[in-house]
Tab-separated table of C-alpha atoms in Angstrom:
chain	number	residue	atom	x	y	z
A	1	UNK	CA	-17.754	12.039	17.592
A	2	UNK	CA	-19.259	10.667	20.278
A	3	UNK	CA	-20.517	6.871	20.929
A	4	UNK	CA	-22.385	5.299	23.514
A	5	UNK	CA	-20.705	3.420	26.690
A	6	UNK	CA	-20.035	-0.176	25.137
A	7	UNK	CA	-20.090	1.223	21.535
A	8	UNK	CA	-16.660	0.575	20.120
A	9	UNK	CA	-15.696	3.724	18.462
A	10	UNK	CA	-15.985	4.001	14.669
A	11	UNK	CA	-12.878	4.406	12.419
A	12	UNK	CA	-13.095	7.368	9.813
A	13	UNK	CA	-11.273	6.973	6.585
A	14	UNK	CA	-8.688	9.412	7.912
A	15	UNK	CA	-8.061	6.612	10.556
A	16	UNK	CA	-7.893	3.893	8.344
A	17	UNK	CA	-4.095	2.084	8.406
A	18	UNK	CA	-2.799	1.991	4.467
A	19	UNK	CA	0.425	0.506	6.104
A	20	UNK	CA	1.850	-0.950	8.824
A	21	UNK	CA	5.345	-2.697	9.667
A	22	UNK	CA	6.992	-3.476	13.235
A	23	UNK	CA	10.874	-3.616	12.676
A	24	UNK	CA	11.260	-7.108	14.539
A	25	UNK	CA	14.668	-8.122	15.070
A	26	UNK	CA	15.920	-10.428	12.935
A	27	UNK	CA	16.869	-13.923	13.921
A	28	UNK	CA	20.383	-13.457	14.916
A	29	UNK	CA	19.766	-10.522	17.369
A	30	UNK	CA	17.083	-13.373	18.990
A	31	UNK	CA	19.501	-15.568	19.140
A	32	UNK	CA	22.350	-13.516	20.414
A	33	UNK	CA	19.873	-12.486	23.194
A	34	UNK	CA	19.536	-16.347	23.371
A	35	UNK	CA	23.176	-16.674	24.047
A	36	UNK	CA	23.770	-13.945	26.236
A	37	UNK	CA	20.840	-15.191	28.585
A	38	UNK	CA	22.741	-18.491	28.542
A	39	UNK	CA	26.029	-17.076	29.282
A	40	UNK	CA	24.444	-16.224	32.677
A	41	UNK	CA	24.698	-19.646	33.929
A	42	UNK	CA	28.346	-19.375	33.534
A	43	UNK	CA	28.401	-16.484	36.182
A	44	UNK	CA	26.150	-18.033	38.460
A	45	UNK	CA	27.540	-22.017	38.781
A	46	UNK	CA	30.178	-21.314	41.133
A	47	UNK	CA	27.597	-20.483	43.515
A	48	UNK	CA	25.239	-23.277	42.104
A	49	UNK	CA	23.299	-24.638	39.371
A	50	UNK	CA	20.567	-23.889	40.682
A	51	UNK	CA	20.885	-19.949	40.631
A	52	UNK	CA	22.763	-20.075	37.085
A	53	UNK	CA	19.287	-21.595	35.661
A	54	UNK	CA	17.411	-19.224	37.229
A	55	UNK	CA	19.349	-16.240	36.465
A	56	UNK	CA	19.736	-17.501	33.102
A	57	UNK	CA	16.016	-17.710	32.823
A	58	UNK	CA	15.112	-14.152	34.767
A	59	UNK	CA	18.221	-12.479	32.356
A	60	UNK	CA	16.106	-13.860	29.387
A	61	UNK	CA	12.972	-12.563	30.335
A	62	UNK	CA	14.429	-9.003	30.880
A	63	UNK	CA	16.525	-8.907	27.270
A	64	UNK	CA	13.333	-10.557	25.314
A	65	UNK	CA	10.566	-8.067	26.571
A	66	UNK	CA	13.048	-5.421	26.147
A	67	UNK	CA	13.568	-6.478	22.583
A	68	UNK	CA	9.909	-6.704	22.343
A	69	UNK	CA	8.795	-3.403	23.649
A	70	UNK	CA	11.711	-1.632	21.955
A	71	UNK	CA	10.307	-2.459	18.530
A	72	UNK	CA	8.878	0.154	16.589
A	73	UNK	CA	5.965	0.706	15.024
A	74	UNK	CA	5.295	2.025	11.381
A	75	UNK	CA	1.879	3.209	10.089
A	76	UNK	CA	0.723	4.817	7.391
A	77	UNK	CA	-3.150	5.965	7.640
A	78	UNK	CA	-4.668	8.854	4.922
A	79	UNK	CA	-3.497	11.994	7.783
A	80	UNK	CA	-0.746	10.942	9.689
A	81	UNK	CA	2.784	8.924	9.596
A	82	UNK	CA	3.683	7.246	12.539
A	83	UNK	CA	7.103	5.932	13.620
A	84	UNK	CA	7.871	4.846	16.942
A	85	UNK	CA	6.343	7.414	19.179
A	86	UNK	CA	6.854	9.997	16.312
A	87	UNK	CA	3.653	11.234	14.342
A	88	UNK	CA	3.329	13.484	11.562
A	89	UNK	CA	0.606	15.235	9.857
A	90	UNK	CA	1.023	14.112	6.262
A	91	UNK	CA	0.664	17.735	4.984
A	92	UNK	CA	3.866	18.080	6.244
A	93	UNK	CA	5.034	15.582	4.298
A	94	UNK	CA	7.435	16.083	0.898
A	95	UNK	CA	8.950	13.552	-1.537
A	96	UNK	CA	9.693	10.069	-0.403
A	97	UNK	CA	12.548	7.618	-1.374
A	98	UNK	CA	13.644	4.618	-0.777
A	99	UNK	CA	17.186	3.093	-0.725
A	100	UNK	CA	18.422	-0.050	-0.332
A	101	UNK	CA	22.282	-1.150	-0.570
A	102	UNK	CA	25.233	0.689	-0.827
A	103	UNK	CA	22.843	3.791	-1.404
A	104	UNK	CA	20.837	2.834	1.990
A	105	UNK	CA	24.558	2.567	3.842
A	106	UNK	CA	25.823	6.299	2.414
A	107	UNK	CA	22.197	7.734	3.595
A	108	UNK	CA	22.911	6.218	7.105
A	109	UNK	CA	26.181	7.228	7.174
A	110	UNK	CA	28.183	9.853	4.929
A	111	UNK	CA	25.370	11.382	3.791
A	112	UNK	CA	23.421	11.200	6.535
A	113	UNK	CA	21.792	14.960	8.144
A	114	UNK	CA	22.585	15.357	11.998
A	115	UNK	CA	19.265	17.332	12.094
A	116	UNK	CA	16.728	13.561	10.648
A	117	UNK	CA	14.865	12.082	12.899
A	118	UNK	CA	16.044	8.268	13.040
A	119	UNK	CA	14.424	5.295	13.119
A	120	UNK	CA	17.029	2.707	12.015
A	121	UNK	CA	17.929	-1.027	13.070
A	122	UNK	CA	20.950	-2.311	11.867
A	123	UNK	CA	19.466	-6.214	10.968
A	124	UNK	CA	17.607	-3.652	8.714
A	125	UNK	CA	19.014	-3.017	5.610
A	126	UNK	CA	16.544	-0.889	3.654
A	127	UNK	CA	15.759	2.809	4.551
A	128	UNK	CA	13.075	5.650	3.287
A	129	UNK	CA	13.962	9.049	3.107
A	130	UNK	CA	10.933	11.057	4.017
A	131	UNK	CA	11.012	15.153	3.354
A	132	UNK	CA	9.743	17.026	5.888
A	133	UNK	CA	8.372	20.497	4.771
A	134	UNK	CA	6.899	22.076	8.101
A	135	UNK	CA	8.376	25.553	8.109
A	136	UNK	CA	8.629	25.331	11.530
A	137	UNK	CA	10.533	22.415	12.090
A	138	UNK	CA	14.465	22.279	12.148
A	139	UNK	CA	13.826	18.289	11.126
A	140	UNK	CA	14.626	17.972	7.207
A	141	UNK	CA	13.237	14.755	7.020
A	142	UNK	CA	13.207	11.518	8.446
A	143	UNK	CA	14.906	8.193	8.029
A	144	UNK	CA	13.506	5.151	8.368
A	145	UNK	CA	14.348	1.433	8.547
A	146	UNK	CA	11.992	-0.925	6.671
A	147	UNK	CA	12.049	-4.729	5.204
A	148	UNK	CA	9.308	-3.149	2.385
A	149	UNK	CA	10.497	0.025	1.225
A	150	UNK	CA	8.814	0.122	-1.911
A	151	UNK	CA	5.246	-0.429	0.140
A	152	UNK	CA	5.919	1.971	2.353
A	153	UNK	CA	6.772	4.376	-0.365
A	154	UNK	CA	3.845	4.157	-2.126
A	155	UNK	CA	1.916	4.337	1.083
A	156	UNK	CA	3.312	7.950	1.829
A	157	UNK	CA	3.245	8.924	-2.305
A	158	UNK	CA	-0.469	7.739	-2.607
């Protein structure tokens, strides 16, 4: 498909986004970045104030766009899933669960396969198990972090 210089370029219903989560940190990792950036001053006051503020304040920049740009992206559209910088052709795709709890800790841990593709953030609790049933991938499935499990889910089932 082709479109005109100027013409935005029109979304097919294969493009469409059925879901879509970023896996923000949570407020404590913003405010330990908070506190860290802080702690800078410390460093810096024997030399002076001065330079402790504004190392505090160039240490903060660094740690929140690196928080920022390091924050995933999950969507969903009626072809692909798409997790981080991972994409998948949903063809590929097999049965999907979801765990949460003590079940979510023992797939992230215990019963976890060396071979998954991970996409997990510890301020999030909740992860979906997604099959993978390419042939020619070594992957058996991939784990993922999410704060709506039970969306995402029934994004991938429907």
């Amino acid at each position: 498909m082709s479109s005109a210089p100027g013409e935005a370029p029109q979304n097919t219903p294969d493009q469409a986004v059925l879901y879509e989560e970023r896996l923000w940190p949570s407020f404590w990792v913003w405010l330990i970045a908070a506190g860290f950036s802080s702690a800078v001053i410390v460093m810096f006051a024997p030399i002076s104030m001065a330079v402790g503020y504004g190392a505090a304040a160039v240490v903060a920049v660094i740690v929140f766009t690196l928080l920022v740009l390091s924050t995933p992206r999950i969507a969903v559209t009626a072809t692909t899933l798409t997790v981080g910088r991972a994409t998948i052709e949903r063809t590929y795709l097999g049965s999907v669960e979801w765990f949460a709890g003590e079940d979510a800790t023992h797939q992230r841990g215990p019963g976890l396969n060396g071979l998954a593709y991970l996409c997990i953030r510890g301020w999030i609790s909740p992860v979906v198990r997604v099959e993978v049933t390419d042939p020619e991938d070594r992957t058996p499935y991939w784990l993922v972090s999410s704060r709506h499990p039970e969306r995402l889910a029934a994004a991938l089932a429907a």
